Every structure is written in C-alpha cells, then in structure tokens.
C-alpha cells in the first residue's frame, strides 16, 4: 500500500497500450481444430420391431379401440378361441372343463355391444416365454423339498415339512377312495359334529382367501386349491359388491371349485374340499397373465327409462334430490340386506335413494346394475354418489291385497248386539282395511300356531270360550313343552343350528340365513340333547311372568 501511495497518480492501468503487441512471425499459426477429435461412430442398426406383450400395454381406459361384436366366436386359433355369450367374454381352451372368464360372479346379464381391445387370450400361447416384469426369475432351490398330498402325508414329526391334513374325516372302518366325479370326491354328507370339528379351529384364524369387488376371479381357483393342499376347509371372506347376492357367490364357488359350503355367516364362507380330495389329481387351470379389458355394455342411466317420458323422468329426478336416503353404504362393506331394504322401501314410496358417499364410482354403478336385476327397479341417476331408483309401472306389492273386516266396536263378539249370532245387515257400516304388513303378521302367527282361524263363526259365548282355552293349551305345549336353544349374535338377532341335522346339509342359501360362531360349544350336550326331558306345563320362568302380567 505504501508503494501505491508513492506513485504520482496512483492508477496502475493508466498507461496500458491501446493496441495488442505485434505477433511474432516465427511462431506457427494457431490451429482452429479442437485438441481432441470427435469420434465417428457407425449408424446404429435398427432392430426389427417385436410385437409388444399385451400384458404391458397402456391401461384400458386410455385406449380408443372400439369394435362392435355379436354373439358367437369372435376369434379362434384351432381349439383356442374367444367367444361372446350370455356371461360376456369367455375364453375357450382345449381340454378345459368349462369356458374360462376373468370373473365368474360379476358379469352383467346384458348383451355386450363392443370390445375395448383386440380379441386375444390372456393366457398367452403355449410356447410363450415368461414376460419381462423387471425382475429375474427365481433360481431353482438346491434343496430337494419333498412334495406331499393328502393321500400321501408326511410322517408325524418330520422336520422341514408343513402340516398336511389327511383325507377325510371318515367313519370308523372306511378308508379314502380315489374319486373322479364331484360326488365321489365329496363323499358322504358331513354330520353336525364333523362340521363343528372342521370349522371351530378356523373361526379365529386369519388364514383366508379374500373375495373383493371383482368377485370370484379365474386365478382364485388355483389359490383355493393351494389352500386345500394343507387344509380340508378354507375360509373365504367376501366384501364389497358381491355380497349383495351371496347366493350367487356360494353357487359359483361350489360349481367351479367342486367343493361344498358347510358353514356360512355374513360374508364368511367355509368351503370343504371333500372326503376323497387328492391334490395330485386336482383340475389344473392356466393362470391369467393380465386382466382383460371389460367389454362395452349398454348405459345404465337413460334419459327416458322404460315406461317414462323424458319430462316424467326429469320430474322424478327433481323430486329425488330432496328425498332422504334409506341407508348409507360403507366402502368394502357387507350388503346382505340391501335388496330386502330396497323392496321394503318401495312399499311406502315409489322413489328410493341409497347413499354411496366415499365409494368408488365403479362400485356403486355395479351395485345399481345388481339392484336393477334383483329388486327389480328402474335406475334414474347416480348423481352426488347416490343411487336413485324408481319401482316402475309394473311394480307389485310383496303383500297380498288386504281383505275388509267388520269393526269389532260396532258388533258383539258372537254376532250383533242382541247376541243372536247373526251379523249386521249392513256390511259396509264400520268396515276397515288392514295394512299389508298386518296381514303378513297374521299369516305368520297362524302358521306358527300362535293364532287360530274359526271357520264356525256362529258360536255361542260358551263354545267360543271353550275353543280359546283348548287353543291356549295347544300353543303353550308347542312353545314350552320341549327344550329350546336360542342363541344371540352381537347385533341382538337370534338364530339356531337346527338346519344341521345328522346326515343333512343346507342346500339353499338365503340372504337372511346367519350361522353365529357361538353355535359351536365344547359341551357334548349341545349335539346329544335328550328330547325325553319334558318341561312341565307352567313351570318355566316365562310362564310366571305371564301370570303376573295377567293379574295386573
């Protein structure tokens, strides 16, 4: 800093030359080429375009493919083909026991209009190598793991082997037999104690097969057989849209797998493989490598539905906006009573709304299609995630037409006021009409011997009183003379296991039929109840309560 201060003006750049110095002619001229030459590569060889695997194509909702189809075979390659039938798109393979589908339960009954992708089999050709999924295939294990089936189980206590249940159960003195048909594999019907023995260990077990919104899919068939390799009974948990029609789910399960449903409660189904089931001789199905695109079906919501004009349909939709829904459906719930609730709601109103807030759009549209077939009804809209339905012009009540009855206030018990036993001459005076629900309750009471219909109406007071006393004794004997078992679930509804008699199984699957888990007790008295222990008439606690109420 002292040197800079000693300079006259203190500016170091004041005397710079205005032009650059001349170039020395003895130096070589500068080269304009880069110091490292750019390498020249030969042009890349274009590989022939291979046909992409359809498993890795774009999602179906982005495709613009649309081809109208009719019923019949739309694509075939020898014995392999794609067909359009009553159950939608089916795939035919040589030697298959039935035509394969992606879903065996969730197929609409409407006729498909078009397909969204070219007609090809989702199984791939027989010689097709494994498609690339980003991971190398697993190497074969060096350990030689022995394979066992139900007919050749491992020795007890053998290490390194999972538990394999033997075939059966069998009565004493009987042995497993090789069966080919479904009846031979199932064997004799299970008894009550056998059903209890098979189901009770699985009530609190979390090893199960989940059945979701797609219903019973094709690949689930192989999954069920893989569970049957280890156990005689598997637990299938159903949730979502398929639970609206559980009868169809149970029917398809037994039809496609060959098993037998031995226990069912709510959305839980317990499927028995059969007494003579052999894993080695089971039917083997090819797995679907991808989910096929669903075909195009007719629209569920129309501007002018059947039996209505456009103006009338718009008026019903306007009224439906202020209508309260009968229920709110939870996502992935169990909708066992939905059809019954909608039918009961149509008894009081021509319009019914179901709230589906939070559910996927495809789920409540499938629900609407199922309700249209099962109730039946006419769909009006899916606005605001709610299903609005109209009962239609051809709707008929579930209850019969109620007859007219004479008013008991105006007439005596046995006839008119003078006690002659003849009714009044004017039948229109004092007549009332009972509700349909009351008529159904009367019918149920008569069938269960809790009410009596007197054909001889011209009875005197003494004869009428005698008839009533006789009927009271008969009804009390029917109700209280035999040991009864009433079990209750968590929701308060009662049920029983009377359906499971020795050597019999339930064939009908009703949506109101529930089998609580509490039915299986450890006591042998539950199954071997002695019917000779008759309770004396009037000795039960309920009889004492009835006497106190009569005194009051």
mmCIF file of C-alpha atoms in Angstrom, residues 258-484:
data_model
loop_
_atom_site.group_PDB
_atom_site.id
_atom_site.type_symbol
_atom_site.label_atom_id
_atom_site.label_comp_id
_atom_site.label_asym_id
_atom_site.label_seq_id
_atom_site.Cartn_x
_atom_site.Cartn_y
_atom_site.Cartn_z
ATOM 1 C CA UNK A 258 -66.064 -78.691 -6.781
ATOM 2 C CA UNK A 259 -66.164 -78.177 -3.009
ATOM 3 C CA UNK A 260 -69.059 -77.906 -0.560
ATOM 4 C CA UNK A 261 -70.015 -74.956 1.641
ATOM 5 C CA UNK A 262 -70.564 -76.348 5.139
ATOM 6 C CA UNK A 263 -70.831 -73.119 7.139
ATOM 7 C CA UNK A 264 -71.742 -69.548 6.313
ATOM 8 C CA UNK A 265 -72.182 -66.465 8.484
ATOM 9 C CA UNK A 266 -72.487 -62.990 6.991
ATOM 10 C CA UNK A 267 -69.755 -62.551 4.416
ATOM 11 C CA UNK A 268 -67.697 -65.507 5.697
ATOM 12 C CA UNK A 269 -67.928 -68.784 3.804
ATOM 13 C CA UNK A 270 -66.247 -72.050 4.824
ATOM 14 C CA UNK A 271 -65.570 -74.323 1.840
ATOM 15 C CA UNK A 272 -64.922 -78.052 2.344
ATOM 16 C CA UNK A 273 -62.731 -79.839 -0.207
ATOM 17 C CA UNK A 274 -64.356 -83.297 0.126
ATOM 18 C CA UNK A 275 -63.604 -86.520 1.914
ATOM 19 C CA UNK A 276 -61.675 -88.080 -1.004
ATOM 20 C CA UNK A 277 -59.830 -84.963 -2.249
ATOM 21 C CA UNK A 278 -56.413 -85.614 -3.803
ATOM 22 C CA UNK A 279 -54.158 -82.677 -4.625
ATOM 23 C CA UNK A 280 -52.241 -84.568 -7.322
ATOM 24 C CA UNK A 281 -55.354 -85.367 -9.350
ATOM 25 C CA UNK A 282 -56.984 -81.942 -8.907
ATOM 26 C CA UNK A 283 -58.082 -79.977 -12.012
ATOM 27 C CA UNK A 284 -55.266 -77.631 -13.073
ATOM 28 C CA UNK A 285 -56.069 -74.296 -14.714
ATOM 29 C CA UNK A 286 -53.733 -71.911 -16.580
ATOM 30 C CA UNK A 287 -53.214 -68.585 -14.861
ATOM 31 C CA UNK A 288 -54.266 -65.310 -16.480
ATOM 32 C CA UNK A 289 -51.216 -63.137 -17.065
ATOM 33 C CA UNK A 290 -53.188 -59.860 -17.061
ATOM 34 C CA UNK A 291 -56.667 -58.511 -16.508
ATOM 35 C CA UNK A 292 -58.629 -58.344 -19.777
ATOM 36 C CA UNK A 293 -60.492 -55.187 -20.656
ATOM 37 C CA UNK A 294 -64.195 -55.273 -19.833
ATOM 38 C CA UNK A 295 -66.474 -55.093 -22.890
ATOM 39 C CA UNK A 296 -68.796 -52.175 -23.608
ATOM 40 C CA UNK A 297 -72.287 -52.649 -22.143
ATOM 41 C CA UNK A 298 -75.453 -50.550 -22.643
ATOM 42 C CA UNK A 299 -75.772 -47.480 -20.451
ATOM 43 C CA UNK A 300 -77.488 -47.993 -17.121
ATOM 44 C CA UNK A 301 -78.925 -44.463 -16.950
ATOM 45 C CA UNK A 302 -81.146 -43.414 -19.837
ATOM 46 C CA UNK A 303 -82.814 -40.064 -20.429
ATOM 47 C CA UNK A 304 -86.228 -41.697 -20.847
ATOM 48 C CA UNK A 305 -86.213 -45.049 -18.983
ATOM 49 C CA UNK A 306 -88.694 -47.780 -19.734
ATOM 50 C CA UNK A 307 -92.291 -46.701 -19.139
ATOM 51 C CA UNK A 308 -91.463 -42.999 -18.743
ATOM 52 C CA UNK A 309 -91.146 -39.968 -20.961
ATOM 53 C CA UNK A 310 -88.223 -37.577 -20.690
ATOM 54 C CA UNK A 311 -90.373 -34.979 -18.902
ATOM 55 C CA UNK A 312 -91.628 -37.536 -16.351
ATOM 56 C CA UNK A 313 -88.113 -38.862 -15.746
ATOM 57 C CA UNK A 314 -86.778 -35.338 -15.150
ATOM 58 C CA UNK A 315 -89.634 -34.678 -12.724
ATOM 59 C CA UNK A 316 -88.782 -37.828 -10.764
ATOM 60 C CA UNK A 317 -85.104 -36.849 -10.659
ATOM 61 C CA UNK A 318 -86.095 -33.403 -9.358
ATOM 62 C CA UNK A 319 -88.167 -34.965 -6.585
ATOM 63 C CA UNK A 320 -85.353 -37.382 -5.797
ATOM 64 C CA UNK A 321 -82.969 -34.534 -4.938
ATOM 65 C CA UNK A 322 -84.953 -33.733 -1.782
ATOM 66 C CA UNK A 323 -85.518 -37.401 -0.905
ATOM 67 C CA UNK A 324 -83.729 -38.825 2.137
ATOM 68 C CA UNK A 325 -81.657 -41.993 1.526
ATOM 69 C CA UNK A 326 -82.780 -45.176 3.243
ATOM 70 C CA UNK A 327 -79.203 -46.106 4.225
ATOM 71 C CA UNK A 328 -75.549 -45.191 3.771
ATOM 72 C CA UNK A 329 -73.268 -47.893 2.430
ATOM 73 C CA UNK A 330 -69.733 -48.167 3.741
ATOM 74 C CA UNK A 331 -66.805 -48.799 1.438
ATOM 75 C CA UNK A 332 -65.922 -52.522 1.223
ATOM 76 C CA UNK A 333 -68.864 -53.379 3.434
ATOM 77 C CA UNK A 334 -71.182 -56.381 3.572
ATOM 78 C CA UNK A 335 -74.521 -55.584 1.904
ATOM 79 C CA UNK A 336 -76.551 -58.685 2.736
ATOM 80 C CA UNK A 337 -79.845 -56.909 3.436
ATOM 81 C CA UNK A 338 -79.671 -54.219 0.754
ATOM 82 C CA UNK A 339 -82.100 -55.903 -1.660
ATOM 83 C CA UNK A 340 -84.608 -56.565 1.115
ATOM 84 C CA UNK A 341 -84.348 -52.977 2.397
ATOM 85 C CA UNK A 342 -84.991 -51.551 -1.070
ATOM 86 C CA UNK A 343 -88.014 -53.813 -1.574
ATOM 87 C CA UNK A 344 -89.467 -52.780 1.786
ATOM 88 C CA UNK A 345 -88.846 -49.113 0.981
ATOM 89 C CA UNK A 346 -90.774 -49.453 -2.284
ATOM 90 C CA UNK A 347 -93.834 -50.469 -0.231
ATOM 91 C CA UNK A 348 -94.072 -46.917 1.099
ATOM 92 C CA UNK A 349 -92.570 -44.800 -1.691
ATOM 93 C CA UNK A 350 -92.201 -45.052 -5.441
ATOM 94 C CA UNK A 351 -88.706 -43.495 -5.263
ATOM 95 C CA UNK A 352 -85.812 -44.877 -3.205
ATOM 96 C CA UNK A 353 -82.343 -43.431 -2.746
ATOM 97 C CA UNK A 354 -79.203 -45.145 -1.429
ATOM 98 C CA UNK A 355 -76.247 -43.074 -0.219
ATOM 99 C CA UNK A 356 -72.853 -44.266 -1.524
ATOM 100 C CA UNK A 357 -70.596 -41.411 -0.392
ATOM 101 C CA UNK A 358 -66.918 -42.345 -0.417
ATOM 102 C CA UNK A 359 -67.307 -45.406 -2.627
ATOM 103 C CA UNK A 360 -65.578 -45.874 -5.952
ATOM 104 C CA UNK A 361 -67.665 -44.940 -8.993
ATOM 105 C CA UNK A 362 -67.408 -48.409 -10.480
ATOM 106 C CA UNK A 363 -68.621 -49.935 -7.196
ATOM 107 C CA UNK A 364 -71.914 -48.072 -6.883
ATOM 108 C CA UNK A 365 -72.565 -48.482 -10.597
ATOM 109 C CA UNK A 366 -72.173 -52.241 -10.191
ATOM 110 C CA UNK A 367 -74.488 -52.016 -7.178
ATOM 111 C CA UNK A 368 -77.083 -50.231 -9.302
ATOM 112 C CA UNK A 369 -76.858 -52.908 -12.005
ATOM 113 C CA UNK A 370 -77.344 -55.651 -9.400
ATOM 114 C CA UNK A 371 -80.317 -53.897 -7.789
ATOM 115 C CA UNK A 372 -81.892 -53.448 -11.210
ATOM 116 C CA UNK A 373 -81.829 -57.234 -11.718
ATOM 117 C CA UNK A 374 -82.596 -58.426 -8.183
ATOM 118 C CA UNK A 375 -85.248 -55.992 -6.899
ATOM 119 C CA UNK A 376 -86.212 -55.237 -9.839
ATOM 120 C CA UNK A 377 -86.331 -51.471 -10.365
ATOM 121 C CA UNK A 378 -85.563 -48.673 -12.837
ATOM 122 C CA UNK A 379 -82.365 -46.645 -12.329
ATOM 123 C CA UNK A 380 -82.765 -42.871 -12.657
ATOM 124 C CA UNK A 381 -79.392 -41.336 -11.706
ATOM 125 C CA UNK A 382 -76.040 -41.739 -9.969
ATOM 126 C CA UNK A 383 -75.685 -38.031 -9.157
ATOM 127 C CA UNK A 384 -73.888 -36.941 -5.967
ATOM 128 C CA UNK A 385 -72.661 -40.534 -5.407
ATOM 129 C CA UNK A 386 -76.222 -41.688 -4.711
ATOM 130 C CA UNK A 387 -78.356 -44.333 -6.418
ATOM 131 C CA UNK A 388 -81.866 -43.087 -7.256
ATOM 132 C CA UNK A 389 -84.346 -45.824 -8.207
ATOM 133 C CA UNK A 390 -87.977 -45.927 -9.328
ATOM 134 C CA UNK A 391 -90.090 -49.001 -8.726
ATOM 135 C CA UNK A 392 -91.665 -48.982 -12.206
ATOM 136 C CA UNK A 393 -95.210 -49.163 -13.508
ATOM 137 C CA UNK A 394 -95.371 -52.967 -13.304
ATOM 138 C CA UNK A 395 -94.491 -52.992 -9.622
ATOM 139 C CA UNK A 396 -96.485 -55.339 -7.382
ATOM 140 C CA UNK A 397 -96.568 -55.336 -3.607
ATOM 141 C CA UNK A 398 -94.940 -58.195 -1.712
ATOM 142 C CA UNK A 399 -98.026 -58.485 0.493
ATOM 143 C CA UNK A 400 -101.410 -59.760 -0.723
ATOM 144 C CA UNK A 401 -104.422 -57.486 -1.089
ATOM 145 C CA UNK A 402 -105.847 -56.935 2.408
ATOM 146 C CA UNK A 403 -109.500 -58.032 2.818
ATOM 147 C CA UNK A 404 -112.109 -55.931 4.590
ATOM 148 C CA UNK A 405 -113.065 -56.685 8.203
ATOM 149 C CA UNK A 406 -116.017 -55.668 10.326
ATOM 150 C CA UNK A 407 -115.309 -53.197 13.076
ATOM 151 C CA UNK A 408 -115.395 -55.084 16.400
ATOM 152 C CA UNK A 409 -116.599 -51.949 18.207
ATOM 153 C CA UNK A 410 -119.960 -51.915 16.461
ATOM 154 C CA UNK A 411 -120.613 -55.676 16.741
ATOM 155 C CA UNK A 412 -120.762 -58.150 19.585
ATOM 156 C CA UNK A 413 -118.173 -60.945 19.913
ATOM 157 C CA UNK A 414 -120.550 -63.649 18.736
ATOM 158 C CA UNK A 415 -122.659 -61.531 16.379
ATOM 159 C CA UNK A 416 -124.865 -58.481 16.767
ATOM 160 C CA UNK A 417 -125.755 -56.640 19.959
ATOM 161 C CA UNK A 418 -128.663 -58.880 20.920
ATOM 162 C CA UNK A 419 -126.435 -61.984 20.961
ATOM 163 C CA UNK A 420 -128.377 -63.895 18.346
ATOM 164 C CA UNK A 421 -125.228 -64.813 16.490
ATOM 165 C CA UNK A 422 -126.145 -63.129 13.192
ATOM 166 C CA UNK A 423 -124.062 -60.229 11.910
ATOM 167 C CA UNK A 424 -125.465 -56.843 10.982
ATOM 168 C CA UNK A 425 -127.443 -56.493 7.764
ATOM 169 C CA UNK A 426 -125.329 -53.580 6.522
ATOM 170 C CA UNK A 427 -121.786 -54.911 5.868
ATOM 171 C CA UNK A 428 -120.450 -51.566 4.679
ATOM 172 C CA UNK A 429 -121.090 -49.978 8.076
ATOM 173 C CA UNK A 430 -117.981 -49.866 10.247
ATOM 174 C CA UNK A 431 -115.646 -51.759 7.850
ATOM 175 C CA UNK A 432 -111.924 -51.062 7.969
ATOM 176 C CA UNK A 433 -108.982 -52.153 5.834
ATOM 177 C CA UNK A 434 -105.919 -53.615 7.482
ATOM 178 C CA UNK A 435 -102.406 -52.799 6.269
ATOM 179 C CA UNK A 436 -100.481 -55.364 4.163
ATOM 180 C CA UNK A 437 -97.896 -55.735 6.901
ATOM 181 C CA UNK A 438 -100.602 -56.629 9.435
ATOM 182 C CA UNK A 439 -101.948 -59.304 7.081
ATOM 183 C CA UNK A 440 -98.468 -60.827 6.764
ATOM 184 C CA UNK A 441 -98.098 -60.857 10.560
ATOM 185 C CA UNK A 442 -101.468 -62.618 10.906
ATOM 186 C CA UNK A 443 -100.409 -65.261 8.371
ATOM 187 C CA UNK A 444 -97.142 -65.836 10.193
ATOM 188 C CA UNK A 445 -98.965 -66.174 13.515
ATOM 189 C CA UNK A 446 -101.376 -68.726 12.069
ATOM 190 C CA UNK A 447 -98.552 -70.793 10.553
ATOM 191 C CA UNK A 448 -96.622 -70.814 13.855
ATOM 192 C CA UNK A 449 -99.775 -71.898 15.832
ATOM 193 C CA UNK A 450 -99.906 -68.589 17.685
ATOM 194 C CA UNK A 451 -103.325 -67.666 16.226
ATOM 195 C CA UNK A 452 -106.489 -69.558 15.341
ATOM 196 C CA UNK A 453 -108.963 -69.103 12.466
ATOM 197 C CA UNK A 454 -112.535 -70.035 13.405
ATOM 198 C CA UNK A 455 -114.497 -71.318 10.449
ATOM 199 C CA UNK A 456 -117.613 -71.730 12.612
ATOM 200 C CA UNK A 457 -118.318 -68.078 13.353
ATOM 201 C CA UNK A 458 -121.854 -68.736 14.660
ATOM 202 C CA UNK A 459 -120.621 -69.998 18.017
ATOM 203 C CA UNK A 460 -122.095 -69.024 21.320
ATOM 204 C CA UNK A 461 -120.065 -67.421 24.117
ATOM 205 C CA UNK A 462 -119.537 -70.734 25.970
ATOM 206 C CA UNK A 463 -118.434 -72.653 22.857
ATOM 207 C CA UNK A 464 -116.146 -69.807 21.812
ATOM 208 C CA UNK A 465 -114.526 -69.696 25.267
ATOM 209 C CA UNK A 466 -114.006 -73.467 25.171
ATOM 210 C CA UNK A 467 -112.277 -73.214 21.768
ATOM 211 C CA UNK A 468 -109.954 -70.485 23.056
ATOM 212 C CA UNK A 469 -108.975 -72.495 26.169
ATOM 213 C CA UNK A 470 -108.172 -75.567 24.065
ATOM 214 C CA UNK A 471 -106.027 -73.498 21.731
ATOM 215 C CA UNK A 472 -104.135 -71.932 24.654
ATOM 216 C CA UNK A 473 -103.161 -75.358 25.920
ATOM 217 C CA UNK A 474 -102.019 -76.490 22.473
ATOM 218 C CA UNK A 475 -99.960 -73.338 21.834
ATOM 219 C CA UNK A 476 -98.299 -73.455 25.266
ATOM 220 C CA UNK A 477 -97.403 -77.105 24.786
ATOM 221 C CA UNK A 478 -95.889 -76.307 21.389
ATOM 222 C CA UNK A 479 -93.866 -73.431 22.827
ATOM 223 C CA UNK A 480 -92.783 -74.605 26.302
ATOM 224 C CA UNK A 481 -93.004 -78.399 26.434
ATOM 225 C CA UNK A 482 -89.717 -79.143 24.646
ATOM 226 C CA UNK A 483 -86.167 -77.950 25.366
ATOM 227 C CA UNK A 484 -85.357 -74.951 23.195
#
